[in-house]
PDB file of N, CA and C in Angstrom:
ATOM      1  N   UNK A   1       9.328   4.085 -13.633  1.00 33.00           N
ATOM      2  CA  UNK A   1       9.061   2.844 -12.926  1.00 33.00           C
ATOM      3  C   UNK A   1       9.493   2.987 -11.466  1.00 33.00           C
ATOM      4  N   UNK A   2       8.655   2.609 -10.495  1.00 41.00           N
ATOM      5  CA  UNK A   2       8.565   2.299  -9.299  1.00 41.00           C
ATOM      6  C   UNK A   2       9.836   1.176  -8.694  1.00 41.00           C
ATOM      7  N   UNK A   3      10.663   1.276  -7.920  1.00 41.00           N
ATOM      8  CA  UNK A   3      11.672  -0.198  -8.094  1.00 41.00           C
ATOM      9  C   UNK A   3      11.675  -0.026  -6.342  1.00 41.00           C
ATOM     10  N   UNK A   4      10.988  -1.355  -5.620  1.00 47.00           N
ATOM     11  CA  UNK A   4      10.908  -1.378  -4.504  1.00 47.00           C
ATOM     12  C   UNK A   4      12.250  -2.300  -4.074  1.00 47.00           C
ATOM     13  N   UNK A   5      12.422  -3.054  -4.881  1.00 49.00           N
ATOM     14  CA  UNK A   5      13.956  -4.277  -4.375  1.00 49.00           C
ATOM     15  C   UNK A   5      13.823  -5.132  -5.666  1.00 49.00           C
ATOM     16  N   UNK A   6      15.064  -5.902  -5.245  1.00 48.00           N
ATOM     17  CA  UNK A   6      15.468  -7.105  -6.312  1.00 48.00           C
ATOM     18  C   UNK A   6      14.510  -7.687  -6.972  1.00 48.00           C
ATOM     19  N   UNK A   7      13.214  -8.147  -5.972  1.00 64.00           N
ATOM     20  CA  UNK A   7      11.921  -8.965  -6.578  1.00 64.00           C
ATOM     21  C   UNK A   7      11.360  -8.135  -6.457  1.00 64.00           C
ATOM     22  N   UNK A   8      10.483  -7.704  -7.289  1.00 78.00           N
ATOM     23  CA  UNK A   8       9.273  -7.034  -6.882  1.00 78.00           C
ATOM     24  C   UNK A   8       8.268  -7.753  -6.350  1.00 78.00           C
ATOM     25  N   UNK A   9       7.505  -7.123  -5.597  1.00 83.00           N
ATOM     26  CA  UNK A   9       5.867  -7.748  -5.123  1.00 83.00           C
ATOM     27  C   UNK A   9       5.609  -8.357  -5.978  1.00 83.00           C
ATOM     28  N   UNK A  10       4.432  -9.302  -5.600  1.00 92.00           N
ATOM     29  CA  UNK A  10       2.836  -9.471  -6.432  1.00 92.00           C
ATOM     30  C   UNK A  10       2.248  -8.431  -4.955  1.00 92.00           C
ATOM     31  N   UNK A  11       0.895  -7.755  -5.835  1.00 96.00           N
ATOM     32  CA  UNK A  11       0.094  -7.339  -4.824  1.00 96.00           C
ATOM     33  C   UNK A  11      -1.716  -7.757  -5.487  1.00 96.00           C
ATOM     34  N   UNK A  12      -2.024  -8.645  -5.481  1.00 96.00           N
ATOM     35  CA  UNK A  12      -3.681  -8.782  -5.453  1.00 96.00           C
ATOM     36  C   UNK A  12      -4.696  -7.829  -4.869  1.00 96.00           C
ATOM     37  N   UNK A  13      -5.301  -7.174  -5.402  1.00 97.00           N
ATOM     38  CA  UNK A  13      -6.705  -6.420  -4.751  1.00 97.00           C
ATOM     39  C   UNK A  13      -8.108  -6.969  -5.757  1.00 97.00           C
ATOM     40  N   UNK A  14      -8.501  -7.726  -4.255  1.00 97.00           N
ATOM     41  CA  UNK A  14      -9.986  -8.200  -4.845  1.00 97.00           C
ATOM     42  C   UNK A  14     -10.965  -7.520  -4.007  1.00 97.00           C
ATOM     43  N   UNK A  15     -12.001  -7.111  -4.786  1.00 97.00           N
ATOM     44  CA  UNK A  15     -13.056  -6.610  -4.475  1.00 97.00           C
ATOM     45  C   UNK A  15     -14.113  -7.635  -3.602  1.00 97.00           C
ATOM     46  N   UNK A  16     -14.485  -6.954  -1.421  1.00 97.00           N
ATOM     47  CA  UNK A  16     -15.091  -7.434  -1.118  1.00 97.00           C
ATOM     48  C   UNK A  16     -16.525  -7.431  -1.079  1.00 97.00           C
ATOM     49  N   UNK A  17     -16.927  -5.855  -0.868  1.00 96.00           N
ATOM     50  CA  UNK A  17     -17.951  -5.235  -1.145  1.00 96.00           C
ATOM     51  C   UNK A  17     -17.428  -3.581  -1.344  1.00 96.00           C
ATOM     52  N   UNK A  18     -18.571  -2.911  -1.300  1.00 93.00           N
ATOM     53  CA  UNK A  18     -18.438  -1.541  -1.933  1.00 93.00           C
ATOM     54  C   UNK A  18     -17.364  -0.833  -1.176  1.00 93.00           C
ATOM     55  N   UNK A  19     -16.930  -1.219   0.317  1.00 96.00           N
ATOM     56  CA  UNK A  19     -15.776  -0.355   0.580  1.00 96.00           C
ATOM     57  C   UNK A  19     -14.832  -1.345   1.122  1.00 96.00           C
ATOM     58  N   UNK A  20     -14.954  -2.827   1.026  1.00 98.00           N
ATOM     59  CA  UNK A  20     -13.642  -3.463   1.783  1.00 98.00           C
ATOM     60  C   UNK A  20     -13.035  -4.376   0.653  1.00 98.00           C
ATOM     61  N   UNK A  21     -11.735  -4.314   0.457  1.00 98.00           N
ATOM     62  CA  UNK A  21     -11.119  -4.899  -0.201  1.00 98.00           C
ATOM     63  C   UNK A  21     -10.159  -6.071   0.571  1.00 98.00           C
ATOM     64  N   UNK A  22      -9.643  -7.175  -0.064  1.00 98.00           N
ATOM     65  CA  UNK A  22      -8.972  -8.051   0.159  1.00 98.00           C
ATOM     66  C   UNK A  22      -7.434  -8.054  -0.670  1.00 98.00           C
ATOM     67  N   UNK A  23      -6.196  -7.404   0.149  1.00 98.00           N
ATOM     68  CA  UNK A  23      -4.966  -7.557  -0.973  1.00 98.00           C
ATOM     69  C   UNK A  23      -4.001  -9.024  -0.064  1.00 98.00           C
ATOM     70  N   UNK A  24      -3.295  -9.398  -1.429  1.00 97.00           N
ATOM     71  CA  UNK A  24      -2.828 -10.045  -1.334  1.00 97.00           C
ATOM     72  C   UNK A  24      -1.087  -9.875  -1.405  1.00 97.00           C
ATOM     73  N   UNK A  25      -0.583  -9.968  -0.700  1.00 97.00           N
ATOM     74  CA  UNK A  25       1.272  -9.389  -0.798  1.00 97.00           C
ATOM     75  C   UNK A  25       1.874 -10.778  -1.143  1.00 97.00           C
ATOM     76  N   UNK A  26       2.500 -10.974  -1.615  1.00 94.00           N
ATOM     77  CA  UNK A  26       3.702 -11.885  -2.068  1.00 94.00           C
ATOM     78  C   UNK A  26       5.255 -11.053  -2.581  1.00 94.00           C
ATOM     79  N   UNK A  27       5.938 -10.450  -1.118  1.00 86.00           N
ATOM     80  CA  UNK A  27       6.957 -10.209  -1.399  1.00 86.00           C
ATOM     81  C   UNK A  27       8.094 -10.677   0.222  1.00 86.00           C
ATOM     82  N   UNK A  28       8.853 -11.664  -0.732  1.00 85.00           N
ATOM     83  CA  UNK A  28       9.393 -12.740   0.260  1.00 85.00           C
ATOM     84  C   UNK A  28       8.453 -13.639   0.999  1.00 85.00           C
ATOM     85  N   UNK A  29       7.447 -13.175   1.648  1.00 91.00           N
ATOM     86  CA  UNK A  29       6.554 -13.870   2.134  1.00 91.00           C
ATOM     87  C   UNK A  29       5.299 -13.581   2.197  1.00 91.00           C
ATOM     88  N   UNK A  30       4.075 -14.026   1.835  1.00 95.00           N
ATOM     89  CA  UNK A  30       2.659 -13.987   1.651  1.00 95.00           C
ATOM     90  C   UNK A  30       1.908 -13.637   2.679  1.00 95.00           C
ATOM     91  N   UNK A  31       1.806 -12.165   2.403  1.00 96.00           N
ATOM     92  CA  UNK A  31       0.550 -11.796   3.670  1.00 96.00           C
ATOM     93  C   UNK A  31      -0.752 -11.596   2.824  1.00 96.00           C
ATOM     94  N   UNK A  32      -1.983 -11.617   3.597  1.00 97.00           N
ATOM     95  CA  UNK A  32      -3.117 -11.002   3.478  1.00 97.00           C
ATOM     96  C   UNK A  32      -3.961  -9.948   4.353  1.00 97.00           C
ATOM     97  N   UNK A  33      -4.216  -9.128   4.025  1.00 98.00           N
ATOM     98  CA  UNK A  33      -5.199  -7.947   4.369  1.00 98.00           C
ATOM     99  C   UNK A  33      -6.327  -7.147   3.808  1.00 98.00           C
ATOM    100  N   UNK A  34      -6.613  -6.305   4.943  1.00 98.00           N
ATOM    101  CA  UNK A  34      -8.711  -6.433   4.389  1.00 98.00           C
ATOM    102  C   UNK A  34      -8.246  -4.808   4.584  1.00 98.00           C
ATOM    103  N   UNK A  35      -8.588  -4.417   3.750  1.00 98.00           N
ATOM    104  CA  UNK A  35      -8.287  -2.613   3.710  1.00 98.00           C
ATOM    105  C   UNK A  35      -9.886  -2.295   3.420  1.00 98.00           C
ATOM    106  N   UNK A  36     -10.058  -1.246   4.448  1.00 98.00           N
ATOM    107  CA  UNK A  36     -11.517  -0.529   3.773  1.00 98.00           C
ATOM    108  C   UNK A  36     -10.901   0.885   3.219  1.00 98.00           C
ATOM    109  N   UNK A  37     -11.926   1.469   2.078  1.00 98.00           N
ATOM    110  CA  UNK A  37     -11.743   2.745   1.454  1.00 98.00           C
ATOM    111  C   UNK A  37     -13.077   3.067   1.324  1.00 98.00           C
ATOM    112  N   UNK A  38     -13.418   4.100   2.280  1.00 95.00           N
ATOM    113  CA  UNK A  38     -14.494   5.265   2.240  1.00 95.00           C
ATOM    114  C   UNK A  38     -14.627   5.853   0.714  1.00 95.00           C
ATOM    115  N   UNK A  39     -15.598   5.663   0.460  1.00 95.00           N
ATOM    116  CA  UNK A  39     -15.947   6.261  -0.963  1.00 95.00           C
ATOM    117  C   UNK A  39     -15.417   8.398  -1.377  1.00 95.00           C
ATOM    118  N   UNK A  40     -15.335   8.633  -0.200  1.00 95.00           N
ATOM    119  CA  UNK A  40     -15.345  10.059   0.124  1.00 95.00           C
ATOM    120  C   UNK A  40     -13.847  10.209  -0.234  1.00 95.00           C
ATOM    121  N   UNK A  41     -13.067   9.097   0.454  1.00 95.00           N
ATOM    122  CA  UNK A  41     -11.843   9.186   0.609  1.00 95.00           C
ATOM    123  C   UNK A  41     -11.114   8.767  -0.632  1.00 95.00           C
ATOM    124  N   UNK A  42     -12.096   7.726  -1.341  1.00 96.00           N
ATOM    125  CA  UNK A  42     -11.745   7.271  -2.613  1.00 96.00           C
ATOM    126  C   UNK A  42     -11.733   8.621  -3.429  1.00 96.00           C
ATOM    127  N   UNK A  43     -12.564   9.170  -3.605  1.00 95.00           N
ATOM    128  CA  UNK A  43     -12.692  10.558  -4.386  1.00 95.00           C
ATOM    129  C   UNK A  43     -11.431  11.489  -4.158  1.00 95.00           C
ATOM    130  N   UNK A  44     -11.268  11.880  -3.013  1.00 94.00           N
ATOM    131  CA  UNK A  44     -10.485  12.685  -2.522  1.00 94.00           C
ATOM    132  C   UNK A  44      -9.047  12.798  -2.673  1.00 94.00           C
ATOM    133  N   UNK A  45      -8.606  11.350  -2.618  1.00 94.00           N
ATOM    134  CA  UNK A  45      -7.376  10.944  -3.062  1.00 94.00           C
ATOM    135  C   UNK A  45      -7.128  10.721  -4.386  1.00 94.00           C
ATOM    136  N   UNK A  46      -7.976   9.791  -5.486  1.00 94.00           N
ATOM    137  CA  UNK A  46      -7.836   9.715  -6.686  1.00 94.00           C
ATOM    138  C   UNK A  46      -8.292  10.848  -7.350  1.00 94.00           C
ATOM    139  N   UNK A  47      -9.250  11.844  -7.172  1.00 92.00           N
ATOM    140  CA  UNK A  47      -9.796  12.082  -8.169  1.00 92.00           C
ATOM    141  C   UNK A  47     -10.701  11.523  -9.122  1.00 92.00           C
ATOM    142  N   UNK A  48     -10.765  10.550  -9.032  1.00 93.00           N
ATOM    143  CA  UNK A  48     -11.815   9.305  -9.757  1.00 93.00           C
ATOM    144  C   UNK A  48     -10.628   9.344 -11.142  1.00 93.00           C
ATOM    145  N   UNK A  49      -9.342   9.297 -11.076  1.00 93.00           N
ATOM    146  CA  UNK A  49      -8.478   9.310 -12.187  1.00 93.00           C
ATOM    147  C   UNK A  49      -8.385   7.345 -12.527  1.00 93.00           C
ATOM    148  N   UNK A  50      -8.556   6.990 -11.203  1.00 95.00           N
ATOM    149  CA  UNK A  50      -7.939   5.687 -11.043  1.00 95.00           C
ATOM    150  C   UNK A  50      -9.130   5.000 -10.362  1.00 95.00           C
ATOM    151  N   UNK A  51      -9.214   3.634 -10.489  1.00 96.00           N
ATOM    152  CA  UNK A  51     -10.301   2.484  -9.456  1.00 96.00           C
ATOM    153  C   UNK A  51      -9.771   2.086  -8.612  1.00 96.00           C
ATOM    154  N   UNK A  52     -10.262   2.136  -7.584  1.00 97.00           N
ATOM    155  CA  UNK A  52     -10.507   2.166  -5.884  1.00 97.00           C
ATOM    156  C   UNK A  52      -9.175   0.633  -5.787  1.00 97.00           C
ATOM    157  N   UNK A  53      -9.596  -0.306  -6.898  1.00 97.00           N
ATOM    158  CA  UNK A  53      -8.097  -1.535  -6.916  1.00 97.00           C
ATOM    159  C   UNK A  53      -7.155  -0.780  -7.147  1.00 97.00           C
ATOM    160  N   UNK A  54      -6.538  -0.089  -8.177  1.00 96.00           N
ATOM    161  CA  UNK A  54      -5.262   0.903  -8.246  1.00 96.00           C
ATOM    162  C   UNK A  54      -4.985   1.514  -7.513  1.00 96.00           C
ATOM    163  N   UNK A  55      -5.774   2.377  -6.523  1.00 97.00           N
ATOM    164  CA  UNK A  55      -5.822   3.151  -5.408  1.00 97.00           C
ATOM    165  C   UNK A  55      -5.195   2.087  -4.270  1.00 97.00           C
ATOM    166  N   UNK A  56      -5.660   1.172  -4.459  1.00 97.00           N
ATOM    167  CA  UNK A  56      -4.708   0.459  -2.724  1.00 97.00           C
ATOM    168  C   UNK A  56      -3.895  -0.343  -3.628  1.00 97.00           C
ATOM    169  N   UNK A  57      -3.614  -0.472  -5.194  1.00 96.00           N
ATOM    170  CA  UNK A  57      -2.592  -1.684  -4.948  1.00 96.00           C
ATOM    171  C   UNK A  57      -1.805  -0.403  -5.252  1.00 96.00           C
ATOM    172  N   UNK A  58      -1.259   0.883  -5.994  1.00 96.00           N
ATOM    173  CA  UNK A  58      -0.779   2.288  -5.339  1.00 96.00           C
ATOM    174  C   UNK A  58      -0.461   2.656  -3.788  1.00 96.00           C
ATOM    175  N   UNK A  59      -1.067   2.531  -3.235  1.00 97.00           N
ATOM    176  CA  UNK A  59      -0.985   2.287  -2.026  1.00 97.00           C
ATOM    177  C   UNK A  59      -0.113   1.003  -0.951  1.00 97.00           C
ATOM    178  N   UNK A  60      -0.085  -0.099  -1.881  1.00 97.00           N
ATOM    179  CA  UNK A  60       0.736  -0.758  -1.001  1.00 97.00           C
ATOM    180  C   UNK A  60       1.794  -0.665  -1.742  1.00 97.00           C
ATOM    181  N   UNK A  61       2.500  -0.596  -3.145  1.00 95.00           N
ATOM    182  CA  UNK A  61       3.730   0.057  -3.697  1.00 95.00           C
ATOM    183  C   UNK A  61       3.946   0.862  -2.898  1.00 95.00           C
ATOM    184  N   UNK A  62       3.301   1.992  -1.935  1.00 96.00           N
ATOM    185  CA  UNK A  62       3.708   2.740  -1.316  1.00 96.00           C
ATOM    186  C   UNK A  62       4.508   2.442   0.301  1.00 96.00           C
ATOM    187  N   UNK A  63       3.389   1.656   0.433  1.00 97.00           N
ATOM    188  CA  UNK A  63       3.878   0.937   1.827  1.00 97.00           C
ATOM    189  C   UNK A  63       5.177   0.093   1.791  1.00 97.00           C
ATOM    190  N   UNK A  64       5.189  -0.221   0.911  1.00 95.00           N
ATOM    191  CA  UNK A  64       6.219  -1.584   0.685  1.00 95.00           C
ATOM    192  C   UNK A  64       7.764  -0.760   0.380  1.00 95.00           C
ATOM    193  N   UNK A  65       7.677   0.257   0.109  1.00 94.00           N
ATOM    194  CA  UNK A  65       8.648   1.154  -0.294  1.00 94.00           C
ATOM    195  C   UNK A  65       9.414   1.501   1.182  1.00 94.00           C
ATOM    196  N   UNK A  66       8.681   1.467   2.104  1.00 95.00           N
ATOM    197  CA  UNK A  66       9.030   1.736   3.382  1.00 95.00           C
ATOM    198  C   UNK A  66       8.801   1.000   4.784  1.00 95.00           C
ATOM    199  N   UNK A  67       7.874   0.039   4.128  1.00 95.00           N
ATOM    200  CA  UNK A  67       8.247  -1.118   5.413  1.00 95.00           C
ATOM    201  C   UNK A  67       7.279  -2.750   4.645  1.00 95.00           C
ATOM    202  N   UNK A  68       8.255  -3.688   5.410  1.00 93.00           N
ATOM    203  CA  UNK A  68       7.540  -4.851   4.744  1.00 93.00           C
ATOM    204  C   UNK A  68       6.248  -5.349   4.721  1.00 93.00           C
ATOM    205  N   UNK A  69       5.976  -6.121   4.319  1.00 95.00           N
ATOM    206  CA  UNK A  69       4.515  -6.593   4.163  1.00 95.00           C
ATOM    207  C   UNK A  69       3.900  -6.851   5.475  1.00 95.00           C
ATOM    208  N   UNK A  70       4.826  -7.633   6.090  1.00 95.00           N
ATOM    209  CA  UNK A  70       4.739  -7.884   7.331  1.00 95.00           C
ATOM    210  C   UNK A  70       4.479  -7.175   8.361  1.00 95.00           C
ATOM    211  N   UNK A  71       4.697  -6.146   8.414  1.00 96.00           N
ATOM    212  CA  UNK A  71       4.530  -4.671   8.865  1.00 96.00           C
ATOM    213  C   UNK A  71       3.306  -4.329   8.850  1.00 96.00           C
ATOM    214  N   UNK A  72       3.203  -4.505   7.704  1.00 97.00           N
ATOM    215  CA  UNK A  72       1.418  -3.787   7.411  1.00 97.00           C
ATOM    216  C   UNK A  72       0.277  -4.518   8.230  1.00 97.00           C
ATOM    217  N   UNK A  73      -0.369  -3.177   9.122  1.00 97.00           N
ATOM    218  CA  UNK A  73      -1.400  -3.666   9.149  1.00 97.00           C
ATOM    219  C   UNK A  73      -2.256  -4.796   8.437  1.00 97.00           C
ATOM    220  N   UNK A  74      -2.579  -5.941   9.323  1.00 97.00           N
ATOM    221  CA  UNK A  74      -3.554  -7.061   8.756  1.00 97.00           C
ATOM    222  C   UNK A  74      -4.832  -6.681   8.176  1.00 97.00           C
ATOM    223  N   UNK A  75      -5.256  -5.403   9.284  1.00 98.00           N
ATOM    224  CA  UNK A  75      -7.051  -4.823   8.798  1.00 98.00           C
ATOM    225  C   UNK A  75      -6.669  -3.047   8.927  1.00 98.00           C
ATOM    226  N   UNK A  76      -7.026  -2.436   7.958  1.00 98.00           N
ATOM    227  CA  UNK A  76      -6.939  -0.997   8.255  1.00 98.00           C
ATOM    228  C   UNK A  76      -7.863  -0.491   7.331  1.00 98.00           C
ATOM    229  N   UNK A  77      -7.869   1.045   7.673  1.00 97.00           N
ATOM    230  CA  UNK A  77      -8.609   1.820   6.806  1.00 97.00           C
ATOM    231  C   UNK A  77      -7.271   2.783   6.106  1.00 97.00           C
ATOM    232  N   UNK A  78      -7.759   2.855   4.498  1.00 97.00           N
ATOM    233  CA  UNK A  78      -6.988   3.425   4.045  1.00 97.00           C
ATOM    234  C   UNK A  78      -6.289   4.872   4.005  1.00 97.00           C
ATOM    235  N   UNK A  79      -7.345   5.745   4.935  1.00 95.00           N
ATOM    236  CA  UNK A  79      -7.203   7.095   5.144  1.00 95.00           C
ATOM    237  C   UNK A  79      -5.800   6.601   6.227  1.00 95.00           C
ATOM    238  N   UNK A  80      -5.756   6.163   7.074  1.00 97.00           N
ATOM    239  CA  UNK A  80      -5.035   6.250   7.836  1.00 97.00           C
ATOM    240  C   UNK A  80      -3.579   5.700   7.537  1.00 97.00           C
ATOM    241  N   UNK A  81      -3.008   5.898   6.734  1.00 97.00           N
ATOM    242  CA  UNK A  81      -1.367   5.582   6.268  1.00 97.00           C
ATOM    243  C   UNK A  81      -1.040   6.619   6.378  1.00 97.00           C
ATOM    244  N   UNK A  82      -1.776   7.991   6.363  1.00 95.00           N
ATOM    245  CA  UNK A  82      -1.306   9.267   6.400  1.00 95.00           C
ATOM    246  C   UNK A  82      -0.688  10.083   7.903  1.00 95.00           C
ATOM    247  N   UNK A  83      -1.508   8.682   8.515  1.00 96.00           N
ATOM    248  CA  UNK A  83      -1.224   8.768  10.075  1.00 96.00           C
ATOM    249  C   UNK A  83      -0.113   8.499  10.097  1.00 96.00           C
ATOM    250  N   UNK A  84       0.550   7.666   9.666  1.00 96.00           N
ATOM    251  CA  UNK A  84       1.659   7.019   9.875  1.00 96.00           C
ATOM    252  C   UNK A  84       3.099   7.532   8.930  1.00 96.00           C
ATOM    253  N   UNK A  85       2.566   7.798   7.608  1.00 97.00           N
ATOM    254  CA  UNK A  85       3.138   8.584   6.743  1.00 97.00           C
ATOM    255  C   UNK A  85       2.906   9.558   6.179  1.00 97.00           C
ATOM    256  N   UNK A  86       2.923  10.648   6.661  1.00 97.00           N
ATOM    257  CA  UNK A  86       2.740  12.168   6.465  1.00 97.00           C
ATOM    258  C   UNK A  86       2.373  12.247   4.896  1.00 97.00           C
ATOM    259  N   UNK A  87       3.471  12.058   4.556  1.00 96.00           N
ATOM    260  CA  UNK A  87       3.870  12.400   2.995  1.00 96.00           C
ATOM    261  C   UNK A  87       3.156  11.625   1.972  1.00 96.00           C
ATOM    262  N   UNK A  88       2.213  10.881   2.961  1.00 96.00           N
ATOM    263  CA  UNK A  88       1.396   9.709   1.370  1.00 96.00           C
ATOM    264  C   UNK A  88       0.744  10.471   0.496  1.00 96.00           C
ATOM    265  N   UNK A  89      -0.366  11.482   1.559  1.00 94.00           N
ATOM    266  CA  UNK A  89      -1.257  12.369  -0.049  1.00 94.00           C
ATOM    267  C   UNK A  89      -0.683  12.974  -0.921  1.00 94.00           C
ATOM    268  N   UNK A  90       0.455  13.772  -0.536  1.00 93.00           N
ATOM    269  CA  UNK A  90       1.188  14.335  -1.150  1.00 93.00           C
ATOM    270  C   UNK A  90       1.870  13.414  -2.448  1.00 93.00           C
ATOM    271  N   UNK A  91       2.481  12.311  -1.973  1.00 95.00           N
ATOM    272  CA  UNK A  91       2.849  11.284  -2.632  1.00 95.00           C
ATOM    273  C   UNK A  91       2.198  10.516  -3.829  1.00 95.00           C
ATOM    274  N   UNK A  92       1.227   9.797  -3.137  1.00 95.00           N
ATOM    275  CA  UNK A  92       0.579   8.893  -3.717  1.00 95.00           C
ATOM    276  C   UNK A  92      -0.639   8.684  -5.276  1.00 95.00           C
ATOM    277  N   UNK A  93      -0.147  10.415  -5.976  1.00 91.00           N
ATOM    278  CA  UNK A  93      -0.472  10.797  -7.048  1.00 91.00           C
ATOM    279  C   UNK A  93       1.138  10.160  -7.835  1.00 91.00           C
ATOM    280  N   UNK A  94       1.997  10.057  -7.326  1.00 90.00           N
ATOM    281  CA  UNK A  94       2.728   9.709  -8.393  1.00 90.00           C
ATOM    282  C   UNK A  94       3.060   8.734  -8.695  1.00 90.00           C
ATOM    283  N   UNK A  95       2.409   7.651  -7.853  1.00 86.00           N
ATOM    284  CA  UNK A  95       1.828   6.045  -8.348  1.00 86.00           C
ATOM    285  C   UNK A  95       1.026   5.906  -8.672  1.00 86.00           C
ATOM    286  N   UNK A  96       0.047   6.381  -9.394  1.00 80.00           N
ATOM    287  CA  UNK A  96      -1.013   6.431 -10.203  1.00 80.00           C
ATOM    288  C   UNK A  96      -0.371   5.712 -11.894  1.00 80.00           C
ATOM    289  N   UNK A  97      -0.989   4.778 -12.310  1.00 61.00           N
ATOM    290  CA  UNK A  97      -0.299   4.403 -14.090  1.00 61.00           C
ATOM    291  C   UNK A  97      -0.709   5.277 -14.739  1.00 61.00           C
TER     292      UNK A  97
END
């Protein structure tokens, strides 16, 4: 198990269209953001082990591990956390359920 703090998140990922998603954070305080995921990139990172929702709500367990919600980009693309955190690809197979 993943243990980010005392409360854990809620994290919502709703499907907007084929590459933009809508998550929802509720940890301490309620943000929202529009993440796109390149289908290429979807592949690349999962493996097709996991759906493109597991893939970013994986992804913000990840984020949240290292900076608050608040923090996060409002609109991003998902390739780019790697910009910011080296270690995500490497990583982010071991938040996979």
């Amino acid at each position: 198990m993943i243990h980010i703090s005392e409360s854990d998140p809620i994290i919502a990922v709703i499907k907007i269209n084929e590459s933009q998603y809508m998550v929802e954070v509720n940890h301490n305080i309620y943000t929202i953001h529009t993440v796109t995921l390149n289908p290429n990139i979807y592949t690349k990172i999962s493996k097709n082990l996991i759906t493109p929702e597991e893939l970013i709500h994986a992804s913000f367990v990840f984020l949240l591990e290292r900076e608050s919600n608040q923090s996060i980009l409002s609109k991003f693309n998902l390739e780019i956390i790697q910009t910011y955190f080296p270690e995500y690809l490497k990583e982010i197979k071991n938040y996979f359920k």
